[in-house]
Coordinates of C-alpha atoms and ligand atoms in Angstrom, one line a residue:
X516 CA -0.1 0.0 0.3
X517 CA 2.7 2.7 0.8
X518 CA 4.4 2.7 -2.2
X519 CA 6.0 6.0 -2.4
X520 CA 9.5 6.9 -3.9
X521 CA 11.4 10.1 -3.4
X522 CA 11.0 11.3 -7.1
X523 CA 12.8 14.6 -5.6
X524 CA 14.9 16.2 -3.1
X525 CA 13.2 18.0 -0.7
X526 CA 15.7 21.2 -1.5
X527 CA 14.5 21.1 -5.5
X528 CA 10.4 20.8 -4.4
X529 CA 10.6 23.3 -2.6
X530 CA 13.0 25.7 -5.0
X531 CA 9.9 24.8 -7.6
X532 CA 7.2 25.4 -5.4
X533 CA 8.8 28.8 -4.6
X534 CA 9.4 29.6 -8.6
X535 CA 6.3 28.7 -9.5
X536 CA 4.1 30.7 -6.8
X537 CA 5.9 33.6 -5.3
X538 CA 6.3 35.6 -8.6
X539 CA 2.8 34.8 -9.6
X540 CA 1.5 35.7 -6.1
X541 CA 3.9 38.6 -5.4
X542 CA 2.9 40.1 -8.7
X543 CA -1.1 40.1 -7.9
X544 CA -1.3 40.3 -4.2
X545 CA 2.1 42.8 -3.4
X546 CA 0.0 43.8 -0.3
X547 CA 0.7 40.4 1.4
X548 CA 3.6 40.7 1.3
X549 CA 4.3 44.1 2.5
X550 CA 1.9 42.7 5.7
X551 CA 3.9 39.6 6.3
X552 CA 7.7 41.2 6.6
X553 CA 6.3 43.8 8.6
X554 CA 4.8 41.4 10.8
X555 CA 8.1 39.7 11.0
X556 CA 9.6 42.1 12.1
X557 CA 7.5 42.8 15.4
X558 CA 7.0 39.2 15.9
X559 CA 10.6 39.3 16.4
X560 CA 11.4 41.8 18.7
X561 CA 8.5 41.0 20.4
X562 CA 9.4 38.4 23.6
X563 CA 12.6 40.7 23.9
X564 CA 10.3 43.6 25.6
X565 CA 9.7 41.2 28.4
X566 CA 13.6 39.7 28.3
X567 CA 15.5 42.7 28.9
X568 CA 12.9 44.5 30.9
X569 CA 11.8 41.5 33.3
X570 CA 15.5 41.1 35.4
X571 CA 15.7 44.9 35.6
X572 CA 11.8 45.1 37.5
X573 CA 13.6 41.9 39.6
X574 CA 16.8 43.0 40.7
X575 CA 15.2 46.8 41.1
X576 CA 12.3 45.1 43.9
X577 CA 15.4 43.1 45.5
X578 CA 18.1 46.7 45.4
X579 CA 16.7 50.1 46.0
X580 CA 12.5 49.5 44.9
X581 CA 12.8 52.7 43.1
X582 CA 8.7 53.6 42.4
X583 CA 9.3 55.6 39.1
X584 CA 11.6 53.3 37.7
X585 CA 9.7 50.3 38.6
X586 CA 6.7 51.9 37.0
X587 CA 8.2 52.4 34.1
X588 CA 9.1 48.7 33.9
X589 CA 5.6 47.4 33.8
X590 CA 4.5 50.7 31.9
X591 CA 7.6 49.6 28.6
X592 CA 6.3 45.8 29.6
X593 CA 2.7 46.7 29.3
X594 CA 2.1 48.8 26.8
X595 CA 5.0 48.2 24.2
X596 CA 3.8 44.8 24.1
X597 CA 0.1 45.6 23.8
X598 CA 0.6 47.7 21.0
X599 CA 2.9 45.5 19.3
X600 CA 0.3 42.2 20.3
X601 CA -2.3 44.7 18.7
X602 CA -0.6 45.1 15.4
X603 CA 0.4 42.2 14.7
X604 CA -2.9 40.7 15.4
X605 CA -4.2 43.4 12.3
X606 CA -1.7 42.6 9.9
X607 CA -2.3 39.2 10.6
X608 CA -6.4 39.7 10.1
X609 CA -5.1 41.6 7.4
X610 CA -2.9 37.9 6.1
X611 CA -6.0 35.9 6.1
X612 CA -7.8 37.7 4.1
X613 CA -5.3 37.4 1.3
X614 CA -5.3 34.1 1.9
X615 CA -9.0 33.3 0.6
X616 CA -8.5 35.7 -2.3
X617 CA -5.1 33.6 -3.6
X618 CA -6.7 30.9 -3.1
X619 CA -9.5 31.7 -5.1
X620 CA -6.8 33.0 -7.9
X621 CA -5.0 29.7 -8.3
X622 CA -8.4 27.3 -7.6
X623 CA -9.5 29.4 -11.2
X624 CA -6.2 28.6 -12.6
X625 CA -6.1 25.4 -11.9
X626 CA -10.2 25.0 -13.2
X627 CA -8.6 26.6 -16.3
X628 CA -6.0 24.0 -17.1
X629 CA -8.3 21.2 -16.6
X630 CA -11.1 23.1 -19.0
X631 CA -8.1 23.5 -21.5
X632 CA -5.4 20.5 -21.3
X633 CA -5.2 17.9 -23.3
X634 CA -8.6 15.8 -23.6
X635 CA -7.1 12.5 -23.3
X636 CA -6.0 13.3 -19.8
X637 CA -9.6 13.2 -19.4
X638 CA -9.8 9.3 -19.8
X639 CA -6.0 9.0 -17.5
X640 CA -6.5 7.8 -14.9
X641 CA -3.0 9.0 -13.8
X642 CA -4.0 13.1 -14.4
X643 CA -6.6 12.4 -13.4
X644 CA -4.7 11.5 -9.8
X645 CA -2.8 14.0 -10.4
X646 CA -5.4 16.9 -10.6
X647 CA -6.7 15.2 -7.2
X648 CA -3.6 15.5 -5.1
X649 CA -3.1 19.5 -6.8
X650 CA -6.7 20.3 -5.9
X651 CA -6.1 18.9 -2.3
X652 CA -2.2 19.4 -1.7
X653 CA -3.2 23.0 -2.6
X654 CA -6.1 24.0 -0.1
X655 CA -6.3 21.1 2.2
X656 CA -3.2 20.0 2.9
X657 CA -0.2 23.0 1.9
X658 CA -3.1 26.0 3.6
X659 CA -1.5 27.3 -0.1
X660 CA 0.5 30.1 -0.1
X661 CA -0.5 31.5 2.8
X662 CA 0.4 28.3 3.9
X663 CA 3.6 28.4 3.6
X664 CA 4.7 31.8 3.0
X665 CA 3.7 32.2 6.6
X666 CA 6.3 29.2 7.3
X667 CA 8.6 31.2 6.1
X668 CA 7.7 34.5 7.4
X669 CA 7.7 32.4 10.9
X670 CA 11.2 31.1 10.0
X671 CA 12.9 34.1 9.3
X672 CA 11.4 35.8 12.5
X673 CA 12.3 32.9 14.5
X674 CA 15.7 33.6 13.5
X675 CA 15.9 36.8 15.0
X676 CA 14.4 36.0 18.3
X677 CA 17.8 33.0 17.9
X678 CA 20.2 35.6 17.6
X679 CA 19.1 37.9 20.2
X680 CA 18.6 34.9 22.4
X681 CA 22.4 33.8 21.7
X682 CA 23.9 36.5 22.9
X683 CA 22.6 36.6 25.9
X684 CA 22.8 33.1 27.0
X685 CA 26.8 33.6 25.6
X686 CA 27.3 36.0 28.4
X687 CA 25.6 34.5 31.1
X688 CA 24.9 30.4 30.4
X689 CA 26.6 29.4 27.5
X690 CA 25.4 25.2 28.7
X691 CA 21.9 26.0 28.4
X692 CA 22.7 25.7 24.3
X693 CA 23.7 22.3 25.1
X694 CA 21.2 21.3 27.0
X695 CA 18.8 22.4 24.7
X696 CA 21.0 21.8 21.9
X697 CA 20.7 17.6 22.4
X698 CA 16.7 17.6 23.3
X699 CA 16.0 20.0 20.4
X700 CA 17.8 17.2 18.1
X701 CA 15.4 14.6 19.4
X702 CA 12.3 16.1 19.0
X703 CA 13.4 16.8 15.3
X704 CA 13.8 13.2 14.5
X705 CA 10.6 12.7 15.9
X706 CA 8.9 14.9 13.9
X707 CA 11.0 14.6 10.7
X708 CA 8.8 10.8 11.0
X709 CA 5.7 12.0 11.6
X710 CA 5.6 14.1 8.9
X711 CA 6.4 11.8 6.5
X712 CA 4.0 9.0 7.6
X713 CA 1.6 12.2 6.6
X714 CA 2.8 12.8 3.5
X715 CA 2.6 8.9 2.6
X716 CA -1.0 9.4 3.6
X717 CA -1.4 12.0 1.4
X718 CA -1.4 10.2 -2.2
X719 CA -3.9 7.3 -0.9
X720 CA -5.7 10.1 0.7
X721 CA -5.9 11.8 -2.7
X722 CA -7.5 8.8 -4.2
X723 CA -9.6 7.4 -1.9
X724 CA -11.3 11.0 -2.2
X725 CA -12.1 10.8 -6.1
X726 CA -13.5 8.0 -5.4
X727 CA -15.9 9.6 -2.7
X728 CA -16.2 12.7 -5.4
X729 CA -17.1 10.6 -7.6
X730 CA -19.6 8.8 -6.1
X731 CA -21.0 11.9 -3.5
X732 CA -21.8 14.1 -6.8
X733 CA -23.7 10.7 -8.4
X734 CA -25.5 9.7 -5.4
X735 CA -26.5 13.4 -5.4
X736 CA -27.4 14.6 -9.4
X737 CA -30.5 14.1 -10.1
X738 CA -29.6 13.7 -13.5
X739 CA -28.1 10.4 -12.5
X740 CA -31.0 9.5 -10.1
X741 CA -33.4 8.0 -13.1
X742 CA -30.7 5.1 -13.9
X743 CA -30.5 4.9 -9.9
X744 CA -33.8 4.5 -9.6
X745 CA -35.4 2.1 -12.2
X746 CA -32.0 0.2 -12.2
X747 CA -32.1 -0.2 -8.3
X748 CA -28.7 1.2 -7.9
X749 CA -29.0 3.2 -4.7
X750 CA -27.7 -0.4 -2.9
X751 CA -25.3 -0.7 -4.7
X752 CA -23.7 2.8 -4.5
X753 CA -24.1 2.9 -1.0
X754 CA -21.9 -0.5 -0.2
X755 CA -19.8 1.1 -3.0
X756 CA -19.4 5.0 -0.4
X757 CA -19.4 2.3 2.5
X758 CA -16.9 0.3 0.9
X759 CA -14.3 3.1 0.8
X760 CA -15.7 4.9 3.5
X761 CA -13.6 2.1 5.4
X762 CA -10.8 2.2 3.9
X763 CA -10.4 5.8 4.4
X764 CA -11.1 5.1 8.0
X765 CA -8.1 2.5 7.7
X766 CA -6.3 5.0 6.3
X767 CA -6.5 7.9 9.2
X768 CA -6.2 4.5 11.7
X769 CA -2.9 3.9 10.1
X770 CA -1.8 7.4 10.7
X771 CA -3.2 7.6 14.4
X772 CA -1.3 4.8 15.3
X773 CA 2.2 5.1 14.2
X774 CA 1.7 8.5 15.6
X775 CA 0.9 7.4 18.9
X776 CA 4.1 6.7 20.5
X777 CA 5.9 9.2 18.5
X778 CA 3.8 11.3 20.4
X779 CA 4.7 10.2 23.8
X780 CA 7.9 10.1 23.0
X781 CA 8.5 14.0 21.9
X782 CA 6.3 14.4 26.1
X783 CA 10.0 12.4 27.4
X784 CA 11.8 15.3 25.5
X785 CA 10.3 18.6 27.0
X786 CA 10.4 16.8 30.8
X787 CA 14.1 16.0 30.2
X788 CA 14.3 19.2 29.1
X789 CA 12.9 21.6 31.7
X790 CA 14.5 19.6 34.5
X791 CA 18.4 20.2 33.7
X792 CA 17.5 23.6 32.6
X793 CA 16.4 24.0 36.1
X794 CA 19.0 22.7 37.6
X795 CA 21.7 24.3 35.8
X796 CA 20.2 28.0 36.3
X797 CA 19.4 27.1 40.3
X798 CA 23.2 26.7 40.4
X799 CA 24.5 29.3 38.7
X800 CA 22.2 31.5 40.8
X801 CA 22.7 29.6 43.9
X802 CA 26.3 30.2 43.7
X803 CA 26.0 33.3 42.8
X804 CA 27.6 33.3 39.5
X805 CA 24.0 35.5 37.9
X806 CA 21.6 37.5 39.9
X807 CA 18.1 36.5 40.8
X808 CA 17.2 38.9 38.0
X809 CA 19.9 37.4 35.6
X810 CA 18.4 34.0 36.8
X811 CA 15.1 34.8 35.5
X812 CA 16.3 36.0 32.1
X813 CA 18.2 33.5 30.8
X814 CA 14.7 31.0 32.5
X815 CA 13.0 33.3 29.6
X816 CA 16.0 33.6 27.2
X817 CA 16.2 29.4 27.4
X818 CA 13.0 29.6 26.4
X819 CA 12.9 31.8 24.0
X820 CA 15.7 30.0 22.8
X821 CA 14.5 26.8 22.8
X822 CA 10.5 27.5 21.3
X823 CA 11.9 29.9 18.8
X824 CA 14.9 27.1 17.8
X825 CA 11.8 24.2 17.8
X826 CA 9.9 26.5 15.8
X827 CA 12.4 27.3 13.1
X828 CA 12.7 23.5 12.9
X829 CA 8.9 23.1 13.0
X830 CA 9.0 26.1 10.3
X831 CA 11.5 24.0 7.9
X832 CA 9.7 21.0 8.3
X833 CA 6.0 22.6 7.3
X834 CA 8.1 24.3 4.5
X835 CA 9.3 21.2 2.9
X836 CA 5.5 19.4 4.3
X837 CA 3.7 21.7 3.1
X838 CA 5.8 22.3 -0.3
X839 CA 5.8 18.8 -1.0
X840 CA 2.0 19.2 -1.4
X841 CA 1.6 22.1 -3.4
X842 CA 4.6 20.4 -5.3
X843 CA 1.2 18.4 -6.5
X844 CA -0.1 21.5 -8.0
X845 CA 2.6 22.3 -9.8
X846 CA 3.2 18.9 -11.1
X847 CA -0.4 19.2 -12.4
X848 CA 0.0 22.7 -14.0
X849 CA 3.0 21.2 -16.0
X850 CA 2.0 17.9 -17.1
X851 CA 3.2 16.9 -20.1
X852 CA 1.1 17.3 -23.4
X853 CA -0.4 14.5 -24.2
X854 CA -0.7 15.2 -27.7
X855 CA 2.0 16.8 -30.2
X856 CA 1.5 21.2 -30.7
X857 CA 3.3 23.1 -33.8
X858 CA 2.2 26.3 -34.8
X859 CA 1.5 26.4 -37.9
X860 CA -1.4 28.8 -39.5
X861 CA -3.7 26.7 -40.8
X862 CA -4.2 28.4 -44.4
X863 CA -7.1 30.2 -46.0
X864 CA -7.8 27.9 -49.1
X865 CA -10.6 24.6 -49.7
X866 CA -8.9 22.6 -47.7
X867 CA -8.3 18.6 -47.8
X868 CA -7.8 15.9 -45.0
X869 CA -6.2 12.8 -45.9
X870 CA -5.5 9.7 -43.0
X871 CA -2.3 8.4 -44.6
X872 CA -2.4 4.5 -43.4
X873 CA -3.6 5.4 -40.0
X874 CA -3.7 3.2 -37.3
X875 CA -4.2 3.5 -33.7
X876 CA -4.2 1.3 -29.8
X877 CA -5.5 4.2 -27.3
X878 CA -3.3 4.7 -24.3
X879 CA -2.4 2.3 -21.9
X880 CA -4.3 -0.5 -24.1
X881 CA -2.5 -3.5 -26.7
X882 CA -5.4 -3.7 -28.9
X883 CA -4.9 -1.9 -33.0
X884 CA -8.7 0.2 -32.8
X885 CA -7.9 1.4 -36.2
X886 CA -5.1 0.2 -37.8
X887 CA -3.9 1.2 -41.6
X888 CA -6.6 3.1 -42.8
X889 CA -6.2 5.1 -45.4
X890 CA -9.1 7.9 -46.9
X891 CA -9.0 11.3 -48.3
X892 CA -12.0 13.4 -48.5
X893 CA -12.4 17.5 -50.4
X894 CA -13.3 20.4 -49.1
X895 CA -17.0 20.2 -49.3
X896 CA -17.5 16.4 -49.8
X897 CA -19.9 14.6 -47.7
X898 CA -18.7 11.4 -45.9
X899 CA -20.5 8.8 -44.1
X900 CA -18.7 6.9 -42.3
X901 CA -20.7 3.2 -41.2
X902 CA -19.6 0.0 -39.4
X903 CA -20.5 -2.0 -36.6
X904 CA -20.7 -0.5 -32.9
X905 CA -16.4 -0.9 -31.9
X906 CA -15.5 -0.7 -35.7
X907 CA -13.9 2.1 -34.9
X908 CA -16.0 4.9 -36.1
X909 CA -15.6 7.3 -33.6
X910 CA -12.2 7.2 -32.5
X911 CA -11.2 7.9 -36.7
X912 CA -12.9 11.1 -35.9
X913 CA -11.8 11.5 -32.5
X914 CA -7.8 11.8 -33.9
X915 CA -9.0 14.2 -36.6
X916 CA -10.3 16.4 -34.4
X917 CA -7.3 15.5 -32.2
X918 CA -8.0 14.4 -29.1
X919 CA -5.6 11.9 -29.0
X920 CA -2.6 11.7 -32.2
X921 CA -1.9 8.9 -34.6
X922 CA 0.3 5.6 -33.1
X923 CA 1.2 5.3 -36.7
X924 CA 0.6 6.6 -39.6
X925 CA -0.4 10.1 -41.0
X926 CA -2.6 12.6 -41.0
X927 CA -2.7 15.6 -43.6
X928 CA -4.3 18.5 -44.0
X929 CA -3.6 20.3 -46.8
X930 CA -0.9 17.2 -47.4
X931 CA 0.5 19.1 -44.0
X932 CA 0.6 16.5 -41.0
X933 CA -1.9 17.8 -38.6
X934 CA 0.6 18.0 -35.6
X935 CA 2.5 21.1 -36.9
X936 CA -0.3 23.1 -37.2
X937 CA -1.4 25.8 -34.6
X938 CA -3.7 23.3 -32.4
X939 CA -6.5 26.7 -32.0
X940 CA -6.0 27.5 -35.3
X941 CA -6.7 23.7 -36.4
X942 CA -9.6 23.3 -33.7
X943 CA -11.4 25.8 -35.3
X944 CA -11.7 23.9 -38.6
X945 CA -13.9 21.7 -36.6
X946 CA -17.8 21.2 -35.2
X947 CA -18.3 18.6 -34.0
X948 CA -21.6 17.3 -32.1
X949 CA -20.3 13.6 -30.6
X950 CA -22.2 11.1 -28.8
X951 CA -22.2 12.4 -25.5
X952 CA -22.2 15.4 -26.0
X953 CA -22.6 17.8 -22.7
X954 CA -25.5 20.5 -22.4
X955 CA -24.7 22.8 -19.9
X956 CA -26.7 24.7 -17.3
X957 CA -26.9 27.9 -18.4
X958 CA -29.6 29.5 -20.4
X959 CA -30.0 27.9 -24.2
X960 CA -28.4 30.7 -25.9
X961 CA -25.4 30.3 -23.5
X962 CA -24.8 27.0 -24.7
X963 CA -25.3 27.3 -28.4
X964 CA -22.8 30.6 -29.1
X965 CA -21.2 29.5 -25.7
X966 CA -18.3 33.1 -25.1
X967 CA -19.2 34.3 -28.8
X968 CA -21.5 37.5 -29.3
X969 CA -25.0 36.4 -30.1
X970 CA -26.8 38.2 -33.2
X971 CA -29.9 37.7 -32.5
X972 CA -31.2 37.1 -36.0
X973 CA -28.8 35.3 -36.4
X974 CA -29.7 33.2 -33.2
X975 CA -33.2 33.3 -34.0
X976 CA -33.1 31.8 -37.6
X977 CA -30.3 29.2 -36.5
X978 CA -32.9 28.4 -33.7
X979 CA -35.9 27.9 -36.2
X980 CA -32.9 26.2 -39.1
X981 CA -33.0 23.3 -36.3
X982 CA -36.3 22.8 -35.7
X983 CA -36.5 24.3 -31.9
X984 CA -38.5 27.7 -32.6
X985 CA -41.4 26.7 -31.6
X986 CA -39.9 25.4 -28.3
X987 CA -38.1 28.1 -27.3
X988 CA -41.0 31.0 -28.3
X989 CA -42.8 28.6 -25.3
X990 CA -41.0 30.7 -22.8
X991 CA -41.0 33.4 -21.5
X992 CA -37.9 34.6 -21.6
X993 CA -36.7 32.8 -25.4
X994 CA -33.2 32.3 -25.4
X995 CA -32.5 33.1 -21.8
X996 CA -34.7 30.4 -20.2
X997 CA -32.3 27.7 -18.6
X998 CA -31.5 24.7 -19.1
X999 CA -31.8 22.2 -16.5
X1000 CA -32.9 22.9 -13.0
X1001 CA -29.5 23.4 -11.2
X1002 CA -28.9 26.9 -11.2
X1003 CA -33.1 28.0 -12.1
X1004 CA -35.5 26.6 -10.2
X1005 CA -37.5 27.6 -13.6
X1006 CA -35.1 25.7 -15.8
X1007 CA -36.1 23.4 -18.3
X1008 CA -35.9 20.3 -19.3
X1009 CA -34.9 19.4 -22.7
X1010 CA -35.7 16.0 -24.2
X1011 CA -32.6 14.5 -25.7
X1012 CA -34.2 14.8 -29.4
X1013 CA -34.5 18.7 -28.4
X1014 CA -30.8 18.7 -26.5
X1015 CA -29.4 17.5 -29.8
X1016 CA -31.3 19.7 -31.7
X1017 CA -29.2 22.5 -29.2
X1018 CA -26.1 20.7 -29.9
X1019 CA -26.3 21.0 -33.9
X1020 CA -27.5 24.4 -33.4
X1021 CA -24.0 25.4 -31.6
X1022 CA -21.9 23.3 -33.8
X1023 CA -23.4 25.7 -36.6
X1024 CA -23.2 29.3 -34.8
X1025 CA -19.1 28.6 -35.8
X1026 CA -19.7 28.2 -38.6
X1027 CA -16.2 25.6 -39.5
X1028 CA -15.8 24.7 -42.9
X1029 CA -16.1 21.3 -41.3
X1030 CA -18.9 19.5 -39.4
X1031 CA -19.2 16.2 -37.6
X1032 CA -22.4 14.5 -36.8
X1033 CA -21.7 11.2 -34.6
X1034 CA -24.0 9.0 -34.3
X1035 CA -27.1 11.7 -32.9
X1036 CA -28.3 9.0 -31.0
X1037 CA -29.0 5.1 -30.2
X1038 CA -32.5 6.0 -28.8
X1039 CA -33.2 7.4 -32.1
X1040 CA -35.0 4.8 -35.0
X1041 CA -33.8 4.8 -38.2
X1042 CA -36.0 6.4 -39.8
X1043 CA -35.9 9.9 -37.2
X1044 CA -32.2 9.2 -37.3
X1045 CA -32.3 9.4 -41.0
X1046 CA -34.3 13.0 -40.8
X1047 CA -32.1 14.6 -39.2
X1048 CA -29.3 13.5 -41.0
X1049 CA -30.9 15.4 -43.6
X1050 CA -32.6 17.9 -42.0
X1051 CA -28.7 18.3 -41.2
X1052 CA -27.6 17.5 -44.8
X1053 CA -29.6 20.7 -45.7
X1054 CA -27.9 22.7 -43.3
X1055 CA -24.2 22.2 -43.3
X1056 CA -24.7 23.2 -47.5
X1057 CA -20.9 23.1 -49.0
X1058 CA -19.5 22.9 -45.6
X1059 CA -17.3 19.0 -45.6
X1060 CA -19.1 16.4 -43.8
X1061 CA -18.8 13.7 -41.7
X1062 CA -21.9 11.4 -40.6
X1063 CA -21.3 8.9 -38.7
X1064 CA -23.6 5.5 -38.0
X1065 CA -24.2 2.2 -37.8
X1066 CA -27.0 2.0 -39.4
X1067 CA -26.9 3.6 -43.2
X1068 CA -29.1 6.9 -42.5
X1069 CA -26.8 9.7 -44.0
X1070 CA -25.7 7.0 -47.1
X1071 CA -28.2 7.7 -49.6
X1072 CA -27.9 11.7 -49.9
X1073 CA -23.4 11.4 -49.0
X1074 CA -21.0 11.5 -52.0
X1075 CA -18.8 8.9 -50.2
X1076 CA -19.0 5.8 -48.0
X1077 CA -16.7 4.4 -45.6
X1078 CA -17.3 1.4 -44.3
X1079 CA -16.2 0.5 -40.7
X1080 CA -14.9 -3.5 -39.8
X1081 CA -12.7 -4.5 -36.9
X1082 CA -10.4 -0.8 -37.6
X1083 CA -10.1 -1.2 -41.0
X1084 CA -11.9 0.4 -44.1
X1085 CA -13.8 -2.7 -45.2
X1086 CA -15.4 -0.7 -48.7
X1087 CA -15.4 2.4 -49.9
X1088 CA -17.6 4.2 -52.7
X1089 CA -21.0 5.5 -53.3
X1090 CA -23.7 4.2 -52.3
X1091 CA -24.3 2.7 -56.1
X1092 CA -21.3 1.4 -56.2
X1093 CA -20.9 -0.3 -52.7
X1094 CA -25.1 -2.1 -52.5
X1095 CA -23.9 -3.9 -56.0
X1096 CA -20.6 -6.1 -54.2
X1097 CA -21.5 -9.7 -53.8
X1098 CA -21.6 -10.5 -50.0
X1099 CA -19.8 -6.7 -49.2
X1100 CA -20.7 -5.5 -46.0
X1101 CA -22.5 -2.8 -47.3
X1102 CA -24.4 -4.2 -49.2
X1103 CA -25.6 -7.1 -45.8
X1104 CA -26.6 -4.2 -44.4
X1105 CA -28.3 -2.7 -46.8
X1106 CA -29.9 -5.5 -47.4
X1107 CA -31.1 -5.7 -43.5
X1108 CA -31.6 -2.4 -43.2
X1109 CA -33.4 -1.2 -46.7
X1110 CA -37.1 -1.9 -45.4
X1111 CA -36.0 1.9 -43.8
X1112 CA -34.3 4.0 -46.6
X1113 CA -37.2 2.7 -49.9
Ligands
ADP2349 P1 -18.0 2.7 -32.9 O1 -17.4 4.7 -33.0 O2 -17.6 1.9 -34.3 O3 -18.6 2.3 -32.0 P2 -15.2 3.5 -31.2 O4 -14.6 4.1 -32.4 O5 -16.2 4.3 -30.4 O6 -16.0 2.4 -32.1 O7 -14.6 1.9 -30.3 C1 -13.6 1.5 -31.2 C2 -12.7 0.5 -30.2 O8 -12.0 1.2 -29.8 C3 -14.1 -0.3 -29.4 O9 -13.4 -1.6 -29.3 C4 -13.8 0.4 -28.0 O10 -13.9 -0.6 -27.2 C5 -12.7 0.5 -27.9 N1 -12.4 2.1 -27.2 C6 -13.1 3.1 -27.5 N2 -12.5 4.2 -26.6 C7 -11.7 3.8 -25.7 C8 -10.5 4.2 -24.7 N3 -10.7 5.7 -24.3 N4 -9.9 3.4 -24.1 C9 -10.2 2.7 -24.5 N5 -10.5 1.9 -25.5 C10 -11.0 2.4 -26.2

């Protein structure tokens, strides 16, 4: 279970994390760093007010008992300390506010990255785990930029305090260093062990959290409600939930069991330190090597030395621990691209697409789902891709749309490998409507135009063309009507067919030269599917079009038909050419389905 390898040295990680976060944070949140450094200085000075003044009071009480002097010393302690505390706590509050802003900032950056990362990562378990580790690492465990820099600020303040008390102790009670140092080394060793346990657990917990998130989402999302009820999946879901819950509890228990003996050792070490300190300083005072005032001063200097040194060690360990968690975020943000991207501009000419001996195997599998596929598509041609389920039709389109890179052969646009083109420019050529298209819980309009500006007339025309005019105009808010009920009680649930029409409108609105329609919906009967293709084909006009189906709905009006079978194009030609091939796949399919299309 504990399969953690030390991938990178602690120092390298700290450096990488600082290099990634701090320039960005400093650019956007200068005020935070101003408050932080001011607080460092005040924190460092604070304990010295007491350390320097208390012995003066004690020696004054044991000596001349000058009331004016005593009042002045007391005032310095009370007022000086009070004012410093007040300012530092105000600075602390201001910094907390920045903390929230910084967290939101980096969460937003991560969401953007998730939305823009290469599609195939969304099917890659490693990438998904990395995203979860980044999310929890950044927000919970590291405390974000605030969590990390706070440790840095504290480390600086503690270092300054240490230098101050070291000078005092060196003058009056040098052996105090030895007592403190030995026991501190012991404490640090234990704490390092304790941190290691937590870091080890983090990876396991991230994975469990991801599964939990999925179950939590599915269990409570109404959209899944139907399937859960119909198939009686509630028991199965709850059972799974309990299984993972137990795994999670085991992980926490493992942590707690490992921590217990370490915590006890830490307590023993504290007792030993106090005993040593009192014994040593007591002897110095009794033998009159130091005054009573200095005895008390050394006690507090010793305790400040110990606590500051311990805190400094703690800060360093926390910095290492927290940067380790935050490093998951850095790794995620720099997750290697899944596909190659170039810089070549797409020329403004009629485009020719060519698959040349293309083969493909999905990542982490060893089955060739496309094997030596070659086909050419000229601008304006309409290609029908047919074949049984699992033949490789959708994969063919996924490669064309750069969701994956071909593993063999090449795909060319205007004679140039598509990997060489600027990704965004290339992608702008396509408007696909995938089988599993998703509409958002936003307005109808937002679903169609996404982040583009909508010309109302154009939008209305499009809605009319896809056959949604009556439906949309029956709503009070028209195209501003919200889909689904996630954000709006008055949101509307569209039927599957209507949702598809919106998806088609979205594809057409994009005005790209190539449109792709992937099996409108398996739930449609062949005649309804034929109708959708036919209507779509008139809307598509002179654009290049690719229609995918395990049926022959679109074959009649397409220029060419590619018949996929077991990852290869078995037959290619027009309807008339293919239907006469004796024993041909197409001819057989047509014979079986002809009743629908005659
Ligand atoms: P079709 O669209 O013709 O029904 P697909 O292109 O969807 O066929 O699938 C072709 C083959 O690739 C199938 O055997 C399918 O199980 C497999 N496949 C599809 N997607 C993935 C994936 N993400 N990872 C692994 N195998 C996949």
